PDB file of C-alpha atoms and ligand atoms in Angstrom:
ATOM      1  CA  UNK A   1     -16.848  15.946 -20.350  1.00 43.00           C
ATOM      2  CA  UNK A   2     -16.718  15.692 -16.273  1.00 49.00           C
ATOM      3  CA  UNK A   3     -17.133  18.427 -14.009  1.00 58.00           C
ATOM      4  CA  UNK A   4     -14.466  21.635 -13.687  1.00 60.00           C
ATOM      5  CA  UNK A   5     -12.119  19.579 -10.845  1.00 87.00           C
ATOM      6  CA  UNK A   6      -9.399  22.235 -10.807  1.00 95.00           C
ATOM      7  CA  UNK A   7     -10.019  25.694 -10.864  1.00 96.00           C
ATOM      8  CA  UNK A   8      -7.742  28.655 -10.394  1.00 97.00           C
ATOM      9  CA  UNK A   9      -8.278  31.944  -9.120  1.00 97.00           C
ATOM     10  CA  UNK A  10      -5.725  35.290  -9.457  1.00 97.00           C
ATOM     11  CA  UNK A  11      -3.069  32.833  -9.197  1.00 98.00           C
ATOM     12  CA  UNK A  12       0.351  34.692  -8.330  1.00 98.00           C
ATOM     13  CA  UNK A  13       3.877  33.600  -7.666  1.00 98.00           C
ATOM     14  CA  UNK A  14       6.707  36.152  -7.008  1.00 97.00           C
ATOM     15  CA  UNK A  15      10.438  34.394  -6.330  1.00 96.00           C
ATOM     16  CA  UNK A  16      12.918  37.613  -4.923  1.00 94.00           C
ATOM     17  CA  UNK A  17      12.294  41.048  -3.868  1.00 92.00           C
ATOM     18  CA  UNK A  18      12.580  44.482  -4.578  1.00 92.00           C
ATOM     19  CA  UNK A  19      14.989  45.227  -7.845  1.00 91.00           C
ATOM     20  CA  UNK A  20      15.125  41.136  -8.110  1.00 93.00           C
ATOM     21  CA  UNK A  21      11.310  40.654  -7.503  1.00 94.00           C
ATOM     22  CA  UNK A  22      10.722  37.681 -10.528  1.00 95.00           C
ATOM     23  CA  UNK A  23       6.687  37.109 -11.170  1.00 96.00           C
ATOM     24  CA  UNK A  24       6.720  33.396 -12.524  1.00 97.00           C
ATOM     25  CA  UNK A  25       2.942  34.021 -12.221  1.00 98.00           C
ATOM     26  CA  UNK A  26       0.532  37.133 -12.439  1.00 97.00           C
ATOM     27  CA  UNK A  27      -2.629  36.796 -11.653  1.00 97.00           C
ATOM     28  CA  UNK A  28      -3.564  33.010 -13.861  1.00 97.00           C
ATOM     29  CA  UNK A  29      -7.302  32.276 -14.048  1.00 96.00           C
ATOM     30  CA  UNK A  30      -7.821  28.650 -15.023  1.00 96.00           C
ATOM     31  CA  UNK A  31     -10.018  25.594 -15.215  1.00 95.00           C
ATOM     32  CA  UNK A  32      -9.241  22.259 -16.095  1.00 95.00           C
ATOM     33  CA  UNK A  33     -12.268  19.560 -16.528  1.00 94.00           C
ATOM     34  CA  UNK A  34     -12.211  16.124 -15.341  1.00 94.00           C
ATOM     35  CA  UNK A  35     -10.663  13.874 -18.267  1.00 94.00           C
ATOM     36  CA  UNK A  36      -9.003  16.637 -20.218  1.00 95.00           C
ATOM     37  CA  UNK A  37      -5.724  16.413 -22.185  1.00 96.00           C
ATOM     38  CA  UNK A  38      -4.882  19.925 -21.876  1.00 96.00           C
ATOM     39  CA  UNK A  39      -1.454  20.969 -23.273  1.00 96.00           C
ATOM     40  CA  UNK A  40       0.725  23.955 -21.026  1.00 97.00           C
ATOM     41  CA  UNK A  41       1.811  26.029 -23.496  1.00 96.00           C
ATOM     42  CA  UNK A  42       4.405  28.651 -23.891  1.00 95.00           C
ATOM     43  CA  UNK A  43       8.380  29.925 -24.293  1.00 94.00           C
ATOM     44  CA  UNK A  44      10.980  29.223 -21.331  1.00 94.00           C
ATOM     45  CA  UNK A  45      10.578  31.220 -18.424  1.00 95.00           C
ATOM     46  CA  UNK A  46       6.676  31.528 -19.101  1.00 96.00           C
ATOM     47  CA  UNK A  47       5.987  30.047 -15.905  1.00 97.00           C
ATOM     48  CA  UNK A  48       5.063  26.454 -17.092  1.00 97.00           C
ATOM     49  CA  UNK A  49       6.964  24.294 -14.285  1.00 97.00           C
ATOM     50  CA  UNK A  50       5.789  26.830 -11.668  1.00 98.00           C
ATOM     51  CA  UNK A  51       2.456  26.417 -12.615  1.00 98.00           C
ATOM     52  CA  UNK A  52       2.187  22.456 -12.081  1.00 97.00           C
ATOM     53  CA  UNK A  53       4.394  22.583  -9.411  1.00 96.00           C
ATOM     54  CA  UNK A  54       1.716  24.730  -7.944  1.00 97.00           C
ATOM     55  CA  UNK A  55      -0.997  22.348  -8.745  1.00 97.00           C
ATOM     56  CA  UNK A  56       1.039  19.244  -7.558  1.00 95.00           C
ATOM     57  CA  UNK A  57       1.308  21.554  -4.122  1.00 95.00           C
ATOM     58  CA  UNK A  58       4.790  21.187  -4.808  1.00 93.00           C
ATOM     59  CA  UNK A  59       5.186  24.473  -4.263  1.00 94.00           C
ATOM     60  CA  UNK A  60       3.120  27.466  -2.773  1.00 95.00           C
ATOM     61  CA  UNK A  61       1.973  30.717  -4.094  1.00 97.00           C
ATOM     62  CA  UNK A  62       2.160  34.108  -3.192  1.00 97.00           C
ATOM     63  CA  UNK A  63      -1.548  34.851  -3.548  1.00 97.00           C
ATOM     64  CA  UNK A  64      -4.653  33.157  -5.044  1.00 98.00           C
ATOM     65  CA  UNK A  65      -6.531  29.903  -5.209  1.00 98.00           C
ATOM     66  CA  UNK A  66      -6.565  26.303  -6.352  1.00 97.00           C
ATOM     67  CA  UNK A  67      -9.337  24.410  -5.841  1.00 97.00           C
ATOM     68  CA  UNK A  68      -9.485  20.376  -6.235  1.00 95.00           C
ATOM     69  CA  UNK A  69     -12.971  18.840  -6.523  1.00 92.00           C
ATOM     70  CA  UNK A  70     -14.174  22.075  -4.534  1.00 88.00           C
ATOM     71  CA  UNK A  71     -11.082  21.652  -1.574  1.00 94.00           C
ATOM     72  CA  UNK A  72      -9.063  24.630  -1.389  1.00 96.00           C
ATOM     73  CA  UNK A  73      -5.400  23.567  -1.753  1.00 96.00           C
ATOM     74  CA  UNK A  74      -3.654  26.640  -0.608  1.00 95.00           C
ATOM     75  CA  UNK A  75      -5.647  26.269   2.493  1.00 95.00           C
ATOM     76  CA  UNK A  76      -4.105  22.634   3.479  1.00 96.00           C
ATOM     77  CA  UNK A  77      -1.492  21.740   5.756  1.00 95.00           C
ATOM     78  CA  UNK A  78       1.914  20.406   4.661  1.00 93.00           C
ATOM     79  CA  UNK A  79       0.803  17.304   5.985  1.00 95.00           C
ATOM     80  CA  UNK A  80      -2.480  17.246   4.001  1.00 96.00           C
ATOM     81  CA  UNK A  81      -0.667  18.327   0.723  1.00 95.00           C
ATOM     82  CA  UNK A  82       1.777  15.434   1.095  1.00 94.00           C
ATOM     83  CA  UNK A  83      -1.515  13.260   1.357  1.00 93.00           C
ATOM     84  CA  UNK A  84      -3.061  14.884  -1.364  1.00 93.00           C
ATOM     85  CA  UNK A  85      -0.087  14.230  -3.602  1.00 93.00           C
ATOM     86  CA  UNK A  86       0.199  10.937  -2.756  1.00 91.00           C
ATOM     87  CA  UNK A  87      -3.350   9.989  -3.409  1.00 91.00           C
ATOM     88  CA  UNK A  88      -4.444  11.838  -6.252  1.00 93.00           C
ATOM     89  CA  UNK A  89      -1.491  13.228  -8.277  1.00 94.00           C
ATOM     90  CA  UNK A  90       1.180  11.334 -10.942  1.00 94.00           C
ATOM     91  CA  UNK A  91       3.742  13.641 -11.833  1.00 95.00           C
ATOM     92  CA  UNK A  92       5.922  12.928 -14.564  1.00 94.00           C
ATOM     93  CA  UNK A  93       9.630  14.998 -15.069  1.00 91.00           C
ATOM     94  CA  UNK A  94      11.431  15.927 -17.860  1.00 90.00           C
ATOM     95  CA  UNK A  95      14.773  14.157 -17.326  1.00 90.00           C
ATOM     96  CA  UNK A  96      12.436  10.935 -16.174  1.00 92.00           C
ATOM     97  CA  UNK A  97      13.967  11.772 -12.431  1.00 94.00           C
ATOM     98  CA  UNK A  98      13.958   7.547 -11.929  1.00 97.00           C
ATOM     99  CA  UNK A  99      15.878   6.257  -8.747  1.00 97.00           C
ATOM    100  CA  UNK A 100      19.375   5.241 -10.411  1.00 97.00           C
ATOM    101  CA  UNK A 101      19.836   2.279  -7.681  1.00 97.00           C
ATOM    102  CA  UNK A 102      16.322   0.740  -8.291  1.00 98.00           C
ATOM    103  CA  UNK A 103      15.316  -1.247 -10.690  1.00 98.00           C
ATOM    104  CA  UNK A 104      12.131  -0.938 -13.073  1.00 98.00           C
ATOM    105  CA  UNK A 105       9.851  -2.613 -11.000  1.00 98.00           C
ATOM    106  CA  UNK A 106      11.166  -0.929  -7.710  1.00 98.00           C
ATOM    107  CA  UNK A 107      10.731   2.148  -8.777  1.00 98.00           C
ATOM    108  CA  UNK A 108       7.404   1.186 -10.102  1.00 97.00           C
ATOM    109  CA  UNK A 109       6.787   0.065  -6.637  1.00 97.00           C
ATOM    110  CA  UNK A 110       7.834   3.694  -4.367  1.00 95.00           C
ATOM    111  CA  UNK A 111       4.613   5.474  -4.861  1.00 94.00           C
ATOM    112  CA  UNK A 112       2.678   2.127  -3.311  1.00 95.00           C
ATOM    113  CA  UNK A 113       4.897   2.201  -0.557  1.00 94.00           C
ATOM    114  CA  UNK A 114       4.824   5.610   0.188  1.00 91.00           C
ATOM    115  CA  UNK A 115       0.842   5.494  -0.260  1.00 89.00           C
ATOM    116  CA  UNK A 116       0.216   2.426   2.162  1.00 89.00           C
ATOM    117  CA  UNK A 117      -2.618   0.037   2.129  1.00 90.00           C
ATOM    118  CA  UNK A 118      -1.857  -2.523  -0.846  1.00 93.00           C
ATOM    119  CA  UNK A 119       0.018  -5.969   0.383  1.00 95.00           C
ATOM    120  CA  UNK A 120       3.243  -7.356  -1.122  1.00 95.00           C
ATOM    121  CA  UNK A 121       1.127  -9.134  -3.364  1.00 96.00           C
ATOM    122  CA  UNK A 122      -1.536  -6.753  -4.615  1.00 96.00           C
ATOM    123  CA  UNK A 123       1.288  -3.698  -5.090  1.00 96.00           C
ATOM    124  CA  UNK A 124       3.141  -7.337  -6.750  1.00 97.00           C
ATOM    125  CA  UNK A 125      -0.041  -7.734  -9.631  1.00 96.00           C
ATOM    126  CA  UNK A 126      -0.144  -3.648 -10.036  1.00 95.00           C
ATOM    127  CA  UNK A 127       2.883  -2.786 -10.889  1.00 97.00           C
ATOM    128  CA  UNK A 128       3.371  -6.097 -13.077  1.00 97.00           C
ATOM    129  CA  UNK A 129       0.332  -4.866 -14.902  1.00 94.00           C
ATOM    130  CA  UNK A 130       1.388  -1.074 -16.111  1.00 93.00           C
ATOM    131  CA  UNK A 131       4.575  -2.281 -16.907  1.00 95.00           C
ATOM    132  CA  UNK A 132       3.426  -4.685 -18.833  1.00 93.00           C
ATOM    133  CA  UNK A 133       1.048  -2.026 -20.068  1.00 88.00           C
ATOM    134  CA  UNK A 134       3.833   0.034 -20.815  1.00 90.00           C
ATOM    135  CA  UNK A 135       5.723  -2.490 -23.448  1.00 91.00           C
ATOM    136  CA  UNK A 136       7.991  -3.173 -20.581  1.00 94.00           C
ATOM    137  CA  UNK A 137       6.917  -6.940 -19.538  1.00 94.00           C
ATOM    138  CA  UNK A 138      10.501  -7.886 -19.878  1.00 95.00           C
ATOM    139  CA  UNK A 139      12.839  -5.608 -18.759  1.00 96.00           C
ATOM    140  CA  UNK A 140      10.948  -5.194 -14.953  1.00 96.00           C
ATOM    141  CA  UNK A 141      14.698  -5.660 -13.166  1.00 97.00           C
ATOM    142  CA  UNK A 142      16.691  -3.867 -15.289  1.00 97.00           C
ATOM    143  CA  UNK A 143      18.106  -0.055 -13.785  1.00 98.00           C
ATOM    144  CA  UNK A 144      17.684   3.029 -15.454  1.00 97.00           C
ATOM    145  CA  UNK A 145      20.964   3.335 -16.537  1.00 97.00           C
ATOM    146  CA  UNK A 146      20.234  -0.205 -18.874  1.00 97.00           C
ATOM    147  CA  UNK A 147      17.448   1.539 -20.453  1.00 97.00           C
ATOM    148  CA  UNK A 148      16.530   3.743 -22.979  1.00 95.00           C
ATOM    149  CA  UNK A 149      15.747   7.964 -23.037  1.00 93.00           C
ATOM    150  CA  UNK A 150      12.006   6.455 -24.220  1.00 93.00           C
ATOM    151  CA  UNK A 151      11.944   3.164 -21.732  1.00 95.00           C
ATOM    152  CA  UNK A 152      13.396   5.246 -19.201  1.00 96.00           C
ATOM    153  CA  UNK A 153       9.976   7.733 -19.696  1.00 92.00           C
ATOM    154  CA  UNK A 154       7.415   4.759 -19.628  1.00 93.00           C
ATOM    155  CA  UNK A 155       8.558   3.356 -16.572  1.00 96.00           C
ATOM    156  CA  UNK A 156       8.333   7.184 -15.074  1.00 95.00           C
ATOM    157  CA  UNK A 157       4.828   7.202 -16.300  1.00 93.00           C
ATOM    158  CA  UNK A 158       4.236   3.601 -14.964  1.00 94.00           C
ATOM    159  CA  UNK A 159       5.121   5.077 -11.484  1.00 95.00           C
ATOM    160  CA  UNK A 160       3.365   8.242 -12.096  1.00 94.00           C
ATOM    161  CA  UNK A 161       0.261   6.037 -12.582  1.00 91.00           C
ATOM    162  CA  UNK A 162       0.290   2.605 -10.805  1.00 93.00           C
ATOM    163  CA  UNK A 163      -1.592   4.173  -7.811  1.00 90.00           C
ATOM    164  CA  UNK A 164      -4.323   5.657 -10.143  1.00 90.00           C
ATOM    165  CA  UNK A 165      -4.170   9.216 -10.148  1.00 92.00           C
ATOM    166  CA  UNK A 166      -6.927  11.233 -10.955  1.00 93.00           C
ATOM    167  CA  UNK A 167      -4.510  13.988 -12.156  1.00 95.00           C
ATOM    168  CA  UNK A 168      -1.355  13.814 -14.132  1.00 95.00           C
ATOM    169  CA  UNK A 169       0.878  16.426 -14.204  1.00 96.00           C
ATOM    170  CA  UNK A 170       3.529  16.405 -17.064  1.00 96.00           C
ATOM    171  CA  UNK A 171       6.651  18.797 -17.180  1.00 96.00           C
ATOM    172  CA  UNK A 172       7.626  18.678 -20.416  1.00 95.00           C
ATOM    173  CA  UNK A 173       7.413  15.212 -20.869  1.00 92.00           C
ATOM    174  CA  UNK A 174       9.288  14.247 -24.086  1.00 92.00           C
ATOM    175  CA  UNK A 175      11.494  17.731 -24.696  1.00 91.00           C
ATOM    176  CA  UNK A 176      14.484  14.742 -23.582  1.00 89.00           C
ATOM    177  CA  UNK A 177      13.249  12.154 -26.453  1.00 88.00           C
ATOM    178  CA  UNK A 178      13.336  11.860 -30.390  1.00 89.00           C
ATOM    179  CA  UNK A 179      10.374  13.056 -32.054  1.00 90.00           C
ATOM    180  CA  UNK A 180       9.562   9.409 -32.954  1.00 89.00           C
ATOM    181  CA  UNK A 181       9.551   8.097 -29.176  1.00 89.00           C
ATOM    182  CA  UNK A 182       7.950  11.156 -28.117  1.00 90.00           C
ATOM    183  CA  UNK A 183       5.189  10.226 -30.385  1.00 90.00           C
ATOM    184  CA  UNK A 184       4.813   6.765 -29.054  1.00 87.00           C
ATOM    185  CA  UNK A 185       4.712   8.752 -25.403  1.00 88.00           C
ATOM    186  CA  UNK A 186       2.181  10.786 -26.006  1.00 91.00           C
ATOM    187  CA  UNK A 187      -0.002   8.380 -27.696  1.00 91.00           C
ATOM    188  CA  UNK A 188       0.545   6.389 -24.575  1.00 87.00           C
ATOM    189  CA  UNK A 189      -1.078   8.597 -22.570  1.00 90.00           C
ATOM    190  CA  UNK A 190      -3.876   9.818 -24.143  1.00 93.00           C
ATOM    191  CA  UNK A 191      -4.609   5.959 -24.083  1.00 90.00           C
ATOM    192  CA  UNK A 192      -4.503   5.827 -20.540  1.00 88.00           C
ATOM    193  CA  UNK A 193      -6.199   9.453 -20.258  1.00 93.00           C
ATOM    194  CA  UNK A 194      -8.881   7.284 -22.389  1.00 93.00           C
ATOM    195  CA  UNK A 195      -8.389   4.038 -20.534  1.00 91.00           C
ATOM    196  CA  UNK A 196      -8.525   5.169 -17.103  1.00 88.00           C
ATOM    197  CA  UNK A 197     -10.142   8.592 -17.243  1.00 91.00           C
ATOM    198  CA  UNK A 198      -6.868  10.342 -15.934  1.00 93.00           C
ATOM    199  CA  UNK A 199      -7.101  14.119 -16.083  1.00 95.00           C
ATOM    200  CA  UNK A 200      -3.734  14.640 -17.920  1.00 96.00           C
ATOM    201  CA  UNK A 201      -2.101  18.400 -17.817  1.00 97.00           C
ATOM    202  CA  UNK A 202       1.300  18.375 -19.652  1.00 96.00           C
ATOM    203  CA  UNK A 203       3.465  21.585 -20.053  1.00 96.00           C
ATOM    204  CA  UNK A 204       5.771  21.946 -23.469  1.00 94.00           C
ATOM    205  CA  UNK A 205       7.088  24.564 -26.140  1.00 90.00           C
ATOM    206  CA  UNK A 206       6.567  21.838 -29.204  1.00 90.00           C
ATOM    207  CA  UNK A 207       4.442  22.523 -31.732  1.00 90.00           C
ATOM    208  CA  UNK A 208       4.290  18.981 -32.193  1.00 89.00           C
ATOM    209  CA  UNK A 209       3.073  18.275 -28.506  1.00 90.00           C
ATOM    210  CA  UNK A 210       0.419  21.355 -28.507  1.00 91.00           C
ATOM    211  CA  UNK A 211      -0.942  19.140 -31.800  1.00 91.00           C
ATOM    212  CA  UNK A 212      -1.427  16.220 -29.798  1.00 90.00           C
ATOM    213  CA  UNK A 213      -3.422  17.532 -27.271  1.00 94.00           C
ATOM    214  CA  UNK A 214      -7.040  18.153 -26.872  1.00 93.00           C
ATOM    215  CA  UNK A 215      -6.793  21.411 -25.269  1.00 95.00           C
ATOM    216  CA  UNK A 216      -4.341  24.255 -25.712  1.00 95.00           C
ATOM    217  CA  UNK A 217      -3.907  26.965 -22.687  1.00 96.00           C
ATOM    218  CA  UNK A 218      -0.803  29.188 -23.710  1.00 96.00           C
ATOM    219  CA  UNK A 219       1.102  30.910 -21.190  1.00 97.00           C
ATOM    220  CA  UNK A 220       3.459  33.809 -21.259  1.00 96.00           C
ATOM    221  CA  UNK A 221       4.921  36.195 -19.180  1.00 96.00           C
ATOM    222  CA  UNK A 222       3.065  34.427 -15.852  1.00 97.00           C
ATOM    223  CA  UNK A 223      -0.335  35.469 -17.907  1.00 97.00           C
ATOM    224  CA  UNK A 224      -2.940  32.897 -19.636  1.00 95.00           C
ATOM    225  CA  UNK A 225      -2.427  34.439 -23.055  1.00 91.00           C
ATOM    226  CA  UNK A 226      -5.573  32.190 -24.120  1.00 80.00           C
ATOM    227  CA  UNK A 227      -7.196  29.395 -23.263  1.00 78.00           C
ATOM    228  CA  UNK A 228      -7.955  29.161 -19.633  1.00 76.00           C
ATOM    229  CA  UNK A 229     -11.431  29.371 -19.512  1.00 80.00           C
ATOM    230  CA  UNK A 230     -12.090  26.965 -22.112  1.00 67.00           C
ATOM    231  CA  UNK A 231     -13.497  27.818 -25.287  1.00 55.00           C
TER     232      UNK A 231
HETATM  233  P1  ADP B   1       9.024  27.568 -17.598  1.00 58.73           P
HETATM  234  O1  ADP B   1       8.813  26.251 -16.941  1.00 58.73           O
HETATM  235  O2  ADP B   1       7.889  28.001 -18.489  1.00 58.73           O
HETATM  236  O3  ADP B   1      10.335  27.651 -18.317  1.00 58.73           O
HETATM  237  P2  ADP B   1       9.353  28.560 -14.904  1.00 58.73           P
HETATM  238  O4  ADP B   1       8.080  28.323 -14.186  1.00 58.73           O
HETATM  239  O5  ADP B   1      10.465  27.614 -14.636  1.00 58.73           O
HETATM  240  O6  ADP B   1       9.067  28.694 -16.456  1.00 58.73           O
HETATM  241  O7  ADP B   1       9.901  30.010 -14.547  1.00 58.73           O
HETATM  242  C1  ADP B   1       9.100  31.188 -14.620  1.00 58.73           C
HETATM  243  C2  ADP B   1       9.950  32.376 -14.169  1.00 58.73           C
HETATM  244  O8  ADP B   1      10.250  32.259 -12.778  1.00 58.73           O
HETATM  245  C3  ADP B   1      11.293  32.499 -14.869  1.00 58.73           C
HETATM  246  O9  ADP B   1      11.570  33.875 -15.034  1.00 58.73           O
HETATM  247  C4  ADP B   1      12.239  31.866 -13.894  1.00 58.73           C
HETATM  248  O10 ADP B   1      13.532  32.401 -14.042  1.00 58.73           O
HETATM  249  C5  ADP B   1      11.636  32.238 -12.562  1.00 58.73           C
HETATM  250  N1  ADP B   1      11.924  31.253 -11.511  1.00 58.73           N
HETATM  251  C6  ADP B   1      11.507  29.961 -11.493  1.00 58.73           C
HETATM  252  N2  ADP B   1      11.924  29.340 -10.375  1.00 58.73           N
HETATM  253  C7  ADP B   1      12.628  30.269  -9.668  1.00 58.73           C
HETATM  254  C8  ADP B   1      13.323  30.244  -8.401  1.00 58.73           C
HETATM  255  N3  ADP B   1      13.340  29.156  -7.649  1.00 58.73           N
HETATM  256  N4  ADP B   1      13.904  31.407  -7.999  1.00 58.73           N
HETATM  257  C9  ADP B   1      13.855  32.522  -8.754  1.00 58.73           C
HETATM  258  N5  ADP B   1      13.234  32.607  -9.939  1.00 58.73           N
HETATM  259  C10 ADP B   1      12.628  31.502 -10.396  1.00 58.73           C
HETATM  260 MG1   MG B   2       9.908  24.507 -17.065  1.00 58.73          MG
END
């Protein structure tokens, strides 16, 4: 097991004020090793989403600290956290959240763009190559909207991780799948958490998810009710 790369310090987020004041999160204390495949853990409105959202600096707390590979992340810019994201984080969605207009292989092909630094034909083998990865070889043009809940969530993941994250962050990955494709997602990435090393962090309320994974961390009310230290 690699080195703690996130850790998290009195971690608070408050959304409101006053009678309305909502804390997603009070005070969370976590770590997360390099090449975990820790399962988020815990009812609706525990403060799952938040959490990763924080992580992903797709949002910003109220108060505490994240630290990446020793960097501060509440301390960056908005132009370093864009950076940040776009280098080191794959974040996959619940309802898949593909472009509708783009094909497969063009939305396979956004985070390369947006990253800069591969040409037409290097992004060309990469993205041809977790596809294919994916079980989805043959169905690179189709749109969203000609695929399946399951395909749909593959070629999400292929996006999430054609620019080889270190982290993936997972919002409840397969609560929009059956339990059998769900399966086949999961096992998918804990191969590529095995494969390629990928730190994988994956928030759900299914038992059968929290069985999958190699580490549980339950939240509730905003709080680590267990877990966050590691064992
Ligand atoms: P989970 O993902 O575990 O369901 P969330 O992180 O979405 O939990 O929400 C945690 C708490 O924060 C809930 O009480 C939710 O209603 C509240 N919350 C989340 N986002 C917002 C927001 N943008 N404005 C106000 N309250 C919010
Ligand atoms: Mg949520």
């Amino acid at each position: 097991m690699g080195k703690a790369h996130i850790q998290i310090r009195k971690l608070t987020k408050t959304y409101g004020s006053g009678m309305a004041l909502v804390r997603a999160l009070d005070g969370v204390d976590l770590e997360i090793r390099a090449g975990e495949f820790t399962a988020l853990a815990g009812p609706s409105g525990s403060g799952k989403t938040t959490l990763l959202n924080l992580i992903g600096c797709i949002a910003s707390p109220s108060s505490g600290r994240i630290f990446f590979e020793g960097t501060d992340l509440t301390e960056l810019t908005s132009r370093q956290k864009t950076e940040f994201r776009n280098h080191k984080i794959g974040f996959i969605f619940q309802d898949f959240n593909l472009v509708p207009v783009l094909s497969a292989y063009e939305n396979v092909e956004l985070p390369l763009q947006i990253k800069g630094g591969l040409s037409r034909g290097e992004r060309d083998v990469a993205i041809r190559e977790i596809l294919e990865r994916m079980g989805l070889g043959e169905l690179l043009h189709r749109k969203p909207k000609e695929l399946s809940g399951g395909q749909q969530q593959r070629v999400a993941i292929a996006r999430a991780l054609v620019k080889k994250p270190v982290l993936l962050l997972a919002d409840e990955p397969t609560a929009n799948l059956d339990s059998k494709t769900a399966r086949d997602i999961l096992e998918l990435m804990r191969e590529l958490n095995l494969a390629l090393g990928t730190t994988c962090l994956f928030s759900t309320h299914d038992p059968m998810v929290m069985d999958f994974a190699t580490r549980l961390v339950r939240l509730r009310d905003g709080q680590i009710d267990g877990g966050g230290l590691g064992e």
